PDB file of C-alpha atoms (C1' of nucleotides) in Angstrom:
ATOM      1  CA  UNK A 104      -2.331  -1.100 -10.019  1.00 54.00           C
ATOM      2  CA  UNK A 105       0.933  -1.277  -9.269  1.00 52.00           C
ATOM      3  CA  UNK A 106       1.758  -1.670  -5.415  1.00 55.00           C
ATOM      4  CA  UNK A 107       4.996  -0.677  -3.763  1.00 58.00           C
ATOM      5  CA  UNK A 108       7.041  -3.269  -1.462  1.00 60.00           C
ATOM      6  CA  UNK A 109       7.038   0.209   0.819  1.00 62.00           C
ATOM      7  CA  UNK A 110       3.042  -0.307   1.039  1.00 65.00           C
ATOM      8  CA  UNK A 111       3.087  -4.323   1.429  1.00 70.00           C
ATOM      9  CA  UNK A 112       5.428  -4.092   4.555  1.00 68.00           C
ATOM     10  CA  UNK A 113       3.377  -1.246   5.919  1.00 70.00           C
ATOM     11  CA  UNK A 114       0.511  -2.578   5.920  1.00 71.00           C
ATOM     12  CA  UNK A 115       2.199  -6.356   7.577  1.00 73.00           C
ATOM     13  CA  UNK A 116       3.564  -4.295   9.856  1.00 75.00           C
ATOM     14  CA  UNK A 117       0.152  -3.204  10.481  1.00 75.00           C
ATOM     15  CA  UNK A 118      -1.268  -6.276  10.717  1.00 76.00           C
ATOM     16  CA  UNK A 119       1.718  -7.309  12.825  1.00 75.00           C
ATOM     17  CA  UNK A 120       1.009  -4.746  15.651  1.00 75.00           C
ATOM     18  CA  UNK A 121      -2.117  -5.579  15.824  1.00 77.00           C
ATOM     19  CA  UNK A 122      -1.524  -8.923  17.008  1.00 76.00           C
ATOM     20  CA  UNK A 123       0.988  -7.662  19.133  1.00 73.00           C
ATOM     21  CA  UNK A 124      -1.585  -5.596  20.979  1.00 81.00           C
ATOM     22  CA  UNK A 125      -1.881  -7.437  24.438  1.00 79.00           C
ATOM     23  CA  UNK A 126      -5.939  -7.140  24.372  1.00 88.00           C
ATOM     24  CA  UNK A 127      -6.111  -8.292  21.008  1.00 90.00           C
ATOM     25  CA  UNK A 128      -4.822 -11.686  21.772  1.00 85.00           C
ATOM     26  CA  UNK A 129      -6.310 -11.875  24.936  1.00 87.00           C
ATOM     27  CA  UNK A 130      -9.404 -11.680  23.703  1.00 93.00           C
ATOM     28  CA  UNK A 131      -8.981 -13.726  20.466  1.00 92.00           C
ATOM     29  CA  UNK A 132      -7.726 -16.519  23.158  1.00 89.00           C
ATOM     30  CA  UNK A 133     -10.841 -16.432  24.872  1.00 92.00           C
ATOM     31  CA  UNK A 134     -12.656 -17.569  22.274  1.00 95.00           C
ATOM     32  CA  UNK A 135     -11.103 -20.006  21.164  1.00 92.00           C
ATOM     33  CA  UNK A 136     -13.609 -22.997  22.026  1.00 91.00           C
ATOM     34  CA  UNK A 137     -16.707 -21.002  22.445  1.00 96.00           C
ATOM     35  CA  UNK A 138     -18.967 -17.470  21.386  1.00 97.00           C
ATOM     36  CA  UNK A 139     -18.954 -15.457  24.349  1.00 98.00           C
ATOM     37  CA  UNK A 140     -21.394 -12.461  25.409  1.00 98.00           C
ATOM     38  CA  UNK A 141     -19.609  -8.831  25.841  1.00 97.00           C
ATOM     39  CA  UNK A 142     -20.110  -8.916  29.802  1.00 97.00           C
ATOM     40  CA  UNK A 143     -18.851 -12.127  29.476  1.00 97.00           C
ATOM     41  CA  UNK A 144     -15.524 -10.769  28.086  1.00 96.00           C
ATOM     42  CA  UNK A 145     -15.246  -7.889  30.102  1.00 96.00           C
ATOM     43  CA  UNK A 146     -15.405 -10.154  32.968  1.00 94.00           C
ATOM     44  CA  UNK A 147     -12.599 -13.149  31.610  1.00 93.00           C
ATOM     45  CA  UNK A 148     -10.084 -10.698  30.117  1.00 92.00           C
ATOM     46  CA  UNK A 149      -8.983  -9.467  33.590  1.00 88.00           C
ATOM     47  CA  UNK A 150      -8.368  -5.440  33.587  1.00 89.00           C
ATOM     48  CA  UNK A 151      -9.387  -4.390  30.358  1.00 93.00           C
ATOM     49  CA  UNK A 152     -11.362  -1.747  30.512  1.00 95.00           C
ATOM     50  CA  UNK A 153     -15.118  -1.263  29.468  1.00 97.00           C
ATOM     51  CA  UNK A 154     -13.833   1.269  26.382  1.00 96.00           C
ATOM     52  CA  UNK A 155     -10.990  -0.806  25.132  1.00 95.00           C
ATOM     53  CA  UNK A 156     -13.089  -4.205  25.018  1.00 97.00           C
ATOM     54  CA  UNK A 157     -15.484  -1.888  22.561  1.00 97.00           C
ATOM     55  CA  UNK A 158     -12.390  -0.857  20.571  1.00 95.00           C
ATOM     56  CA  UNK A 159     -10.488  -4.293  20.407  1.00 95.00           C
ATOM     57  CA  UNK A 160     -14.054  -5.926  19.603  1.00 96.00           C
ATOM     58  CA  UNK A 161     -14.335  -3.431  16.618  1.00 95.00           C
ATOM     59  CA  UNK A 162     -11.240  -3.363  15.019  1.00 94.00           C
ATOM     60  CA  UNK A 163     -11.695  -7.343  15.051  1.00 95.00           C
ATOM     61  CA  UNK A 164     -14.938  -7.291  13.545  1.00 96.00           C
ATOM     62  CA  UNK A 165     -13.759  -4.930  11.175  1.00 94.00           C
ATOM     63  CA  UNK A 166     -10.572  -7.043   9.922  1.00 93.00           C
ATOM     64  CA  UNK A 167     -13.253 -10.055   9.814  1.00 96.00           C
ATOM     65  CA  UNK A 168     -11.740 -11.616  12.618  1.00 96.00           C
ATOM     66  CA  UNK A 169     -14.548 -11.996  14.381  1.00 97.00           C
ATOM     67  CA  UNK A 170     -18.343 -11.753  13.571  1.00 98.00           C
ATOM     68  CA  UNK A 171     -20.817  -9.678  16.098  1.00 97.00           C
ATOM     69  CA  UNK A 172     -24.002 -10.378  16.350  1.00 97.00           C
ATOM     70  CA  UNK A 173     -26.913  -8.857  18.086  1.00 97.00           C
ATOM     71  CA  UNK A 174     -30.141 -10.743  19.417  1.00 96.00           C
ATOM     72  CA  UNK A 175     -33.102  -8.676  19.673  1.00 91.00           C
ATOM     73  CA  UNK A 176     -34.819  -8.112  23.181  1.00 90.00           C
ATOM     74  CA  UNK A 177     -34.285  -7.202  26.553  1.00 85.00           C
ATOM     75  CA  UNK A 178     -32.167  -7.076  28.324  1.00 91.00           C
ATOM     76  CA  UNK A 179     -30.008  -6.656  24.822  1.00 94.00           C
ATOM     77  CA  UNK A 180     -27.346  -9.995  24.260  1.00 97.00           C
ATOM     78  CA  UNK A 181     -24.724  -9.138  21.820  1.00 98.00           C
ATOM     79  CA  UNK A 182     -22.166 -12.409  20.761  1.00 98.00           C
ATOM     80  CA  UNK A 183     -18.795 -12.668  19.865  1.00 98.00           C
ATOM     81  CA  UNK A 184     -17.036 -15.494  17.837  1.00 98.00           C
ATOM     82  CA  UNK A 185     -14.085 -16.383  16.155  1.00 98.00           C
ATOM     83  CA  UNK A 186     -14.408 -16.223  12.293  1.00 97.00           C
ATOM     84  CA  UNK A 187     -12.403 -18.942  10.330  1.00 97.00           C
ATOM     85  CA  UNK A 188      -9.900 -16.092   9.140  1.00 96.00           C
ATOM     86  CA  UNK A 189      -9.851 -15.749  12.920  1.00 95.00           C
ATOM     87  CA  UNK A 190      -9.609 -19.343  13.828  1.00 95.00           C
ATOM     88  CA  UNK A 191      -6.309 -19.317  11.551  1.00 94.00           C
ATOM     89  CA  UNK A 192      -4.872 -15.861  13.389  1.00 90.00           C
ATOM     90  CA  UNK A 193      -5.432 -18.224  16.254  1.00 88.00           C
ATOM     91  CA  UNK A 194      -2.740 -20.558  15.132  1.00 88.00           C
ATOM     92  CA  UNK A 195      -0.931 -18.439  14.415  1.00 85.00           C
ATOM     93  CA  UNK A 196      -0.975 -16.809  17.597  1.00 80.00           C
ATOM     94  CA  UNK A 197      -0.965 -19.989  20.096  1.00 83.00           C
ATOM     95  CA  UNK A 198       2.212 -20.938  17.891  1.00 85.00           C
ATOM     96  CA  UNK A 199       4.407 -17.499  18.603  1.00 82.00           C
ATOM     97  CA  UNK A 200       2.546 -17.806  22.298  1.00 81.00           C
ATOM     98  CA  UNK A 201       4.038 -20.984  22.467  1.00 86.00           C
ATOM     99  CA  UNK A 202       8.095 -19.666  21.455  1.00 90.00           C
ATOM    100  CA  UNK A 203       7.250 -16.715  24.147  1.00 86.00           C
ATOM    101  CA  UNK A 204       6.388 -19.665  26.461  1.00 86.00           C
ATOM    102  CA  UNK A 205       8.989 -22.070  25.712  1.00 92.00           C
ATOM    103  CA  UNK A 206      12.138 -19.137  26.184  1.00 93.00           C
ATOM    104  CA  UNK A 207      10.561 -17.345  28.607  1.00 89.00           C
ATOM    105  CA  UNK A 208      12.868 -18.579  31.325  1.00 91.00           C
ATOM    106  CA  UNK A 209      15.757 -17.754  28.993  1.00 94.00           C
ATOM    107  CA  UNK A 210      14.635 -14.217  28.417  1.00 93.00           C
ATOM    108  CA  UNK A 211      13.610 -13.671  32.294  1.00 91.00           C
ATOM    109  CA  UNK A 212      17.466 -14.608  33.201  1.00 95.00           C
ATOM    110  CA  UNK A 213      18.900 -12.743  30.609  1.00 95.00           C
ATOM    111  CA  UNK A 214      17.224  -9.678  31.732  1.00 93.00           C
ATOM    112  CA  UNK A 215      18.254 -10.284  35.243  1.00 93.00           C
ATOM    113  CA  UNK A 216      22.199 -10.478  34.207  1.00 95.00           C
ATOM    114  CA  UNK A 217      21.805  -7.282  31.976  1.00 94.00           C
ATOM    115  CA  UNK A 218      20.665  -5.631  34.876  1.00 92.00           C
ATOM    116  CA  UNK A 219      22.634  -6.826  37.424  1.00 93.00           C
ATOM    117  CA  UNK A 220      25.681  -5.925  34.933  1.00 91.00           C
ATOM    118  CA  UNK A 221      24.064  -2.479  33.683  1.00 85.00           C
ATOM    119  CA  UNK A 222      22.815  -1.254  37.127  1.00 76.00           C
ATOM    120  CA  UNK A 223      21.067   2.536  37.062  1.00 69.00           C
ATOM    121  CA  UNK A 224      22.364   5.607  37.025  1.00 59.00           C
ATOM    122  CA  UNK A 225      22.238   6.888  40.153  1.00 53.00           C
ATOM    123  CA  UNK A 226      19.992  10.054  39.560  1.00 47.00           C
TER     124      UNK A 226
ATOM    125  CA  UNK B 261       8.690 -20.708  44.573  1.00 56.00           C
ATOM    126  CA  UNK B 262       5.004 -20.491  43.540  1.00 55.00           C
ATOM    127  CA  UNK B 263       4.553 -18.292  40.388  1.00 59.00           C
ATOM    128  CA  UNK B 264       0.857 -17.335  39.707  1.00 63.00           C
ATOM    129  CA  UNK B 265      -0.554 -18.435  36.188  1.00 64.00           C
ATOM    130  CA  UNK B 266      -1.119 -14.081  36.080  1.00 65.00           C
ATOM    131  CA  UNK B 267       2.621 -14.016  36.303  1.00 68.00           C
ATOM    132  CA  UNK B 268       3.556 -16.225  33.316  1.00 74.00           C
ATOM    133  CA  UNK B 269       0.756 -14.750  31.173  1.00 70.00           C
ATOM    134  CA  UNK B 270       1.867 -11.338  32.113  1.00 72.00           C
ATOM    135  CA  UNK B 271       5.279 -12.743  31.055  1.00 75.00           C
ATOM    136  CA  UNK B 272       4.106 -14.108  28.030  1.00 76.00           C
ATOM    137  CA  UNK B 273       2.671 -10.794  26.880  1.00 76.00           C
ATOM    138  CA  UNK B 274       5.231  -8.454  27.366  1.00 78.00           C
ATOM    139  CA  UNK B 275       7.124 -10.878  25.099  1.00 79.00           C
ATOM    140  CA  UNK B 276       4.513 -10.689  22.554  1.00 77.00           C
ATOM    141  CA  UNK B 277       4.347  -7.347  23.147  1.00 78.00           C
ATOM    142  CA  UNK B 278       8.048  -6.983  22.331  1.00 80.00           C
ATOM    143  CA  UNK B 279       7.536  -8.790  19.326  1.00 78.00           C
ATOM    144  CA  UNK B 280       4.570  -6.841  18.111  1.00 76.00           C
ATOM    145  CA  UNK B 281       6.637  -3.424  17.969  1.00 83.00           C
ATOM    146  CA  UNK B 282       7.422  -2.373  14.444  1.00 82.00           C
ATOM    147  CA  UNK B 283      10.867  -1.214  14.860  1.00 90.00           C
ATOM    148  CA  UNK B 284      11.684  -4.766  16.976  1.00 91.00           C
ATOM    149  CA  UNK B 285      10.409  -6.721  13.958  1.00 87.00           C
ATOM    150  CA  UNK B 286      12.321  -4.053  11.656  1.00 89.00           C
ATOM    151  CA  UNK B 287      15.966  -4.923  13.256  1.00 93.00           C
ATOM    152  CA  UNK B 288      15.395  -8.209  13.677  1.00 92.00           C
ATOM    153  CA  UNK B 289      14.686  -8.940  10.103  1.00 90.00           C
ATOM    154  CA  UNK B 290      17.373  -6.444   9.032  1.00 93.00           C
ATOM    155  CA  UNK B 291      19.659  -8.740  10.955  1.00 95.00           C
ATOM    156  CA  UNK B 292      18.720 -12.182   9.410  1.00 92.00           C
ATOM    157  CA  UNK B 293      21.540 -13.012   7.703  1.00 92.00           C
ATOM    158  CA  UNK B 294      24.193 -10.319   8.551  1.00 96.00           C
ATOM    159  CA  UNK B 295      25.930  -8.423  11.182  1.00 97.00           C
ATOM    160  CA  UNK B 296      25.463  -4.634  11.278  1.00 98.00           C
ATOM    161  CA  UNK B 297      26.901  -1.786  12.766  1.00 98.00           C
ATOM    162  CA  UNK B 298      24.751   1.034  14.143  1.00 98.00           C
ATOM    163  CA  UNK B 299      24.855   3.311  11.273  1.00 97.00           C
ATOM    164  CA  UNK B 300      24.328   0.588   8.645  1.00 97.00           C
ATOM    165  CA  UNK B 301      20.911  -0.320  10.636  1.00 97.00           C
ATOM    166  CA  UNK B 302      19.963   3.431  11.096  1.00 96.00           C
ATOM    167  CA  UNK B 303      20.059   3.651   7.155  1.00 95.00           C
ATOM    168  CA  UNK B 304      18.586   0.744   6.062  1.00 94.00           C
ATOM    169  CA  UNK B 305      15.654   0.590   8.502  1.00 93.00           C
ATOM    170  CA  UNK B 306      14.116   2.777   6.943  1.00 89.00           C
ATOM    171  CA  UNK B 307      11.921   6.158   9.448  1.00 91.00           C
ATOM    172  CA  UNK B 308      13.762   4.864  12.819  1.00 94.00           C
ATOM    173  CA  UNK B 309      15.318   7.724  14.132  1.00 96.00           C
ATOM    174  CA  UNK B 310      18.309   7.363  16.304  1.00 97.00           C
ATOM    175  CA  UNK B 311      16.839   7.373  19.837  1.00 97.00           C
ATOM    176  CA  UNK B 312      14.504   4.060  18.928  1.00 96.00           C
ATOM    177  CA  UNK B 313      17.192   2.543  17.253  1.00 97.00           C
ATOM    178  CA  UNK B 314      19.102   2.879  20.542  1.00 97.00           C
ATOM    179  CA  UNK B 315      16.532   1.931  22.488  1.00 96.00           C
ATOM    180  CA  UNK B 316      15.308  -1.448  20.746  1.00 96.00           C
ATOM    181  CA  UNK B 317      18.936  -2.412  20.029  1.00 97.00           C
ATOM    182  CA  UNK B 318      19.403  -2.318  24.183  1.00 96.00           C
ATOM    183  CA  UNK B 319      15.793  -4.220  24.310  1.00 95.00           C
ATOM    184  CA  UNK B 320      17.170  -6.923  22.403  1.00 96.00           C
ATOM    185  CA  UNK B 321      20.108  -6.650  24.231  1.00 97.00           C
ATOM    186  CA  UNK B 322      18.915  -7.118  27.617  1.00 95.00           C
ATOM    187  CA  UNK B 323      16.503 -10.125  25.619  1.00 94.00           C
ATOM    188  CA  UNK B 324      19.584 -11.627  24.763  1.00 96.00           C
ATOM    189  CA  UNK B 325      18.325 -11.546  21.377  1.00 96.00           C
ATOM    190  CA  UNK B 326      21.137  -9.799  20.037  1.00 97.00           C
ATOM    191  CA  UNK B 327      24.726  -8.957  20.931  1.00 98.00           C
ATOM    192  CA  UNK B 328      26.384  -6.103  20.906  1.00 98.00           C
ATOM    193  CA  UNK B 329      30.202  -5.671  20.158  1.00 98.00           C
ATOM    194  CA  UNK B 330      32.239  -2.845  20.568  1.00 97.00           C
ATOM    195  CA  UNK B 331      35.315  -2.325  18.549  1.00 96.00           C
ATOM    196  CA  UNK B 332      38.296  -0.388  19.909  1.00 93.00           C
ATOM    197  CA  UNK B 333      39.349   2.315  17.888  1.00 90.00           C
ATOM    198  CA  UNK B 334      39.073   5.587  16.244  1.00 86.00           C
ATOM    199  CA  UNK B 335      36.333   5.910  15.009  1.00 92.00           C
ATOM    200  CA  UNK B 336      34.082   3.491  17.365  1.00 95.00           C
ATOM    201  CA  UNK B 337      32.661   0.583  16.035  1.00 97.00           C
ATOM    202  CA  UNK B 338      29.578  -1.247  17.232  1.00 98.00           C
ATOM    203  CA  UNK B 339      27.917  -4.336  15.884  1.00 98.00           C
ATOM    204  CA  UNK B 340      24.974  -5.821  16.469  1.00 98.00           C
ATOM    205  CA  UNK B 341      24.173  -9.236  15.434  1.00 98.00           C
ATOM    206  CA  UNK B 342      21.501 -12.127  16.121  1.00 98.00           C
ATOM    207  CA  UNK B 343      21.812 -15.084  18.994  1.00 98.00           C
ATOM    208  CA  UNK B 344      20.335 -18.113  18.717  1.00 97.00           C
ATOM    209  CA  UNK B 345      17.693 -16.984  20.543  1.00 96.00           C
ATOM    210  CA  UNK B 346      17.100 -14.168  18.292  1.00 96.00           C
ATOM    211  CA  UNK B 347      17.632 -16.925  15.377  1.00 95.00           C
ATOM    212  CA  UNK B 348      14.603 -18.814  16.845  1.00 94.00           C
ATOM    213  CA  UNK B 349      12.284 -15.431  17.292  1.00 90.00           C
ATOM    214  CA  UNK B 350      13.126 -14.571  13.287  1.00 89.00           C
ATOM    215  CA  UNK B 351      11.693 -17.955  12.542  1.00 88.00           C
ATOM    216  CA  UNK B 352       8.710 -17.290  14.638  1.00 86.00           C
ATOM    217  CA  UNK B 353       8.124 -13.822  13.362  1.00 81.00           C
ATOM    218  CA  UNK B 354       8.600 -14.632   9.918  1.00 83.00           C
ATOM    219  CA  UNK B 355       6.033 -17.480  10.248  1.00 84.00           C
ATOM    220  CA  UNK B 356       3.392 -14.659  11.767  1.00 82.00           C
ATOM    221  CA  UNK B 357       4.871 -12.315   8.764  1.00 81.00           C
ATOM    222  CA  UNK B 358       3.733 -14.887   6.471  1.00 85.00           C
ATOM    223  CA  UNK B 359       0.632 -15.505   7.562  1.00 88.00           C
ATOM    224  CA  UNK B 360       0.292 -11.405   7.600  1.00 85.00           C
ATOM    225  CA  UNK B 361       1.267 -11.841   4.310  1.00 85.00           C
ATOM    226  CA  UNK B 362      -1.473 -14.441   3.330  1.00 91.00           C
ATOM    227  CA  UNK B 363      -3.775 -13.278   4.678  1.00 92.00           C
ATOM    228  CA  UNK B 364      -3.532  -9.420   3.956  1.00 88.00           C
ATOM    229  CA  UNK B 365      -5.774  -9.254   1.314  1.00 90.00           C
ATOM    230  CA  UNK B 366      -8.467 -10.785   3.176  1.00 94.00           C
ATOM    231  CA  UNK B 367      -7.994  -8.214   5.553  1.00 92.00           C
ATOM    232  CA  UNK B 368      -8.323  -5.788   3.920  1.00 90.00           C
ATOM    233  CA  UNK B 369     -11.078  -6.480   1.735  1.00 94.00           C
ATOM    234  CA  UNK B 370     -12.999  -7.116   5.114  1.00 95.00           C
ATOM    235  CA  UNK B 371     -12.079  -3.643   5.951  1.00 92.00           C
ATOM    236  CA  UNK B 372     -12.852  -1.858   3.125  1.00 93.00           C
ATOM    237  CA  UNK B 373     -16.516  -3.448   3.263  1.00 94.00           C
ATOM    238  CA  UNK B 374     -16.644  -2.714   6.647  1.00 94.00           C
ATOM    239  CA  UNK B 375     -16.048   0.359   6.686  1.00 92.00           C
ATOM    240  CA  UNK B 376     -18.150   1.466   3.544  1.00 92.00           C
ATOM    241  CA  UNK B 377     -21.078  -0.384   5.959  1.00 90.00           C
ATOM    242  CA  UNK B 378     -20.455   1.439   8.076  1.00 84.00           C
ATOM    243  CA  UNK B 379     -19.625   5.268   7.111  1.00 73.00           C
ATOM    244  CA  UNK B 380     -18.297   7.220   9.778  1.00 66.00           C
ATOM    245  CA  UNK B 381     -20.341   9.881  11.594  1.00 56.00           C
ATOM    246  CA  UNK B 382     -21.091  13.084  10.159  1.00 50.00           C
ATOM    247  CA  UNK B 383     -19.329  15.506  12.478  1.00 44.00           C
TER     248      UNK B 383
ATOM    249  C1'  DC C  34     -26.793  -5.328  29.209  1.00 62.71           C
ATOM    250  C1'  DA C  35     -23.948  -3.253  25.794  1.00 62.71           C
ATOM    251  C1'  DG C  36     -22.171   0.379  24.539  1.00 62.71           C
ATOM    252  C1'  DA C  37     -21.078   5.896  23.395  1.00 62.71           C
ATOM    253  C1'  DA C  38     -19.157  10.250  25.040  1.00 62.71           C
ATOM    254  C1'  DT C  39     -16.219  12.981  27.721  1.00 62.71           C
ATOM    255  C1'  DC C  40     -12.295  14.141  30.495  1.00 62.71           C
ATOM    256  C1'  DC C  41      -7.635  13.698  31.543  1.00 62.71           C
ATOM    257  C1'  DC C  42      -3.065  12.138  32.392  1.00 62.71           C
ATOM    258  C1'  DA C  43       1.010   9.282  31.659  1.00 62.71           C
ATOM    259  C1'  DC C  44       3.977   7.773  28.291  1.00 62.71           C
ATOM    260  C1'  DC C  45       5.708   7.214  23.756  1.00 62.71           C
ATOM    261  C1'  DC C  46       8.272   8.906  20.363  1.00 62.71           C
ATOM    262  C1'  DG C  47      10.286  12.245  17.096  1.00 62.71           C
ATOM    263  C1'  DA C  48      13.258  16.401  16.609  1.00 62.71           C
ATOM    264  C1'  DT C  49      17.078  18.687  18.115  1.00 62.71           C
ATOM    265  C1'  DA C  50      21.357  19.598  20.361  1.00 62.71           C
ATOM    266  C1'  DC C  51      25.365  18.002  22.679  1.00 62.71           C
ATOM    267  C1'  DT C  52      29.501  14.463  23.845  1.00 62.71           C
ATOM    268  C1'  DG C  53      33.366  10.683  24.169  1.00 62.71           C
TER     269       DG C  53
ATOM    270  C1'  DC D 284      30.631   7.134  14.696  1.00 62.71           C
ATOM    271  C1'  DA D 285      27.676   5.946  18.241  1.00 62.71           C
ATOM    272  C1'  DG D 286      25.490   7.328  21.213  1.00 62.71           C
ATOM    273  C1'  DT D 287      23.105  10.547  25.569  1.00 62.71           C
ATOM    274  C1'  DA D 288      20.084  14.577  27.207  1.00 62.71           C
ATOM    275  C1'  DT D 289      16.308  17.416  26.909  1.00 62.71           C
ATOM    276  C1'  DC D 290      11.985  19.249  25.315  1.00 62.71           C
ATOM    277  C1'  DG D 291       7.369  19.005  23.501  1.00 62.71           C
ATOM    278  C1'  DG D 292       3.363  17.306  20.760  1.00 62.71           C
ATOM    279  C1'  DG D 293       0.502  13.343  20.056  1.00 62.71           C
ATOM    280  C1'  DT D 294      -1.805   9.348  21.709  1.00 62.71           C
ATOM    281  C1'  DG D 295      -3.220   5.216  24.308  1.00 62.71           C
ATOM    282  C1'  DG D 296      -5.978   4.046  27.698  1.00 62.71           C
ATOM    283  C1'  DG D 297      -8.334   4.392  32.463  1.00 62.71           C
ATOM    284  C1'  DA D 298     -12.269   6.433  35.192  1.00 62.71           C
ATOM    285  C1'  DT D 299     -16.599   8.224  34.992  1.00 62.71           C
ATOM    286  C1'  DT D 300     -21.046   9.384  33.286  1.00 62.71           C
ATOM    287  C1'  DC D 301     -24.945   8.881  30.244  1.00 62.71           C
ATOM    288  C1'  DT D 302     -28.199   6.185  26.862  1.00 62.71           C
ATOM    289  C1'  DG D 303     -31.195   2.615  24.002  1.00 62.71           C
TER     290       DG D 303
END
DNA sequence: CAGAATCCCACCCGATACTG
DNA sequence: CAGTATCGGGTGGGATTCTG
């Protein structure tokens, strides 16, 4: 089964954008250290909506990122926790968090000369 | 000058966000090792079509990620080429590309059990 | 509590046409 | 050649409502 370069950098850059995906790594950060409860989630990622901490928890538990797991009863408890795939994405993560961190001043004040050289059209 | 921890993270992921587009990743990597002029990158990366091109070369731009150099003359002549800060991001994308890389099999194994678990609704 | 379903709008982005 | 300008379809994502 022969498998085109075309198909192997699709589907990294796939991969890629999800990481990129600001709730994606917002919520992979949170658990880090510990298995957290959805409401739990919803309450620690500020702003994210109810619908796209469903999605985000999904497509995670569908790469086998992380695992879900229901406990029976009422009221209904539903966990979430980093996989060891998902402990590696981690790394992986906190290390390009860690270049964003690290030249974020740079970035910041080059963005402030390009615009004070490139100022708006006037519309 | 107090700057809220929302601030930086904010910060942090509009970088990552930057990071995480396809086409930024694209023109980066195109530019590892050699300069480029506009037309050379709109043929090599390969789907861009000219308005993204424009737009994520001026991204970069502003980033100081890359510069851009205009050559007097008929016809124009613009190339585009990595700074060290856009050295420094390749290293730390193509780290994340190669854990993509490792780990894209997993991935999609996981999904391909996942989603044969779970078979989408009838509709 | 943990979602699923629906509505809806802002914006992203591609296609196309025009310009210095 | 290296862009800008404009239009229009598709989509991401918020707000709200309903359910097991």
């Amino acid at each position: 089964m022969a498998e085109s370069e075309q198909d192997v950098c699709r589907q990294i850059l796939q991969i890629l954008g999800l990481i990129g995906d600001k709730w994606t790594i917002l919520v992979v950060g949170q658990l880090r250290d510990r298995t957290l409860r959805f409401g739990e989630l919803h309450r620690v990622v500020t702003g994210i909506s109810q619908r796209m901490l469903t999605r985000t928890l999904r497509q995670l538990e569908r790469d086998g990122l992380v695992t879900r797991t229901v406990h029976a009863g009422v009221p209904p408890r539903v966990e979430y926790a980093l996989t060891d795939l998902g402990l590696t994405l981690l790394d992986s993560v906190t290390a390009l968090g860690q270049w964003a961190t690290g030249h974020r001043q740079q970035i910041i004040e080059h963005r402030r000369r390009y615009d004070t050289a490139h100022p708006a059209p006037i519309r």
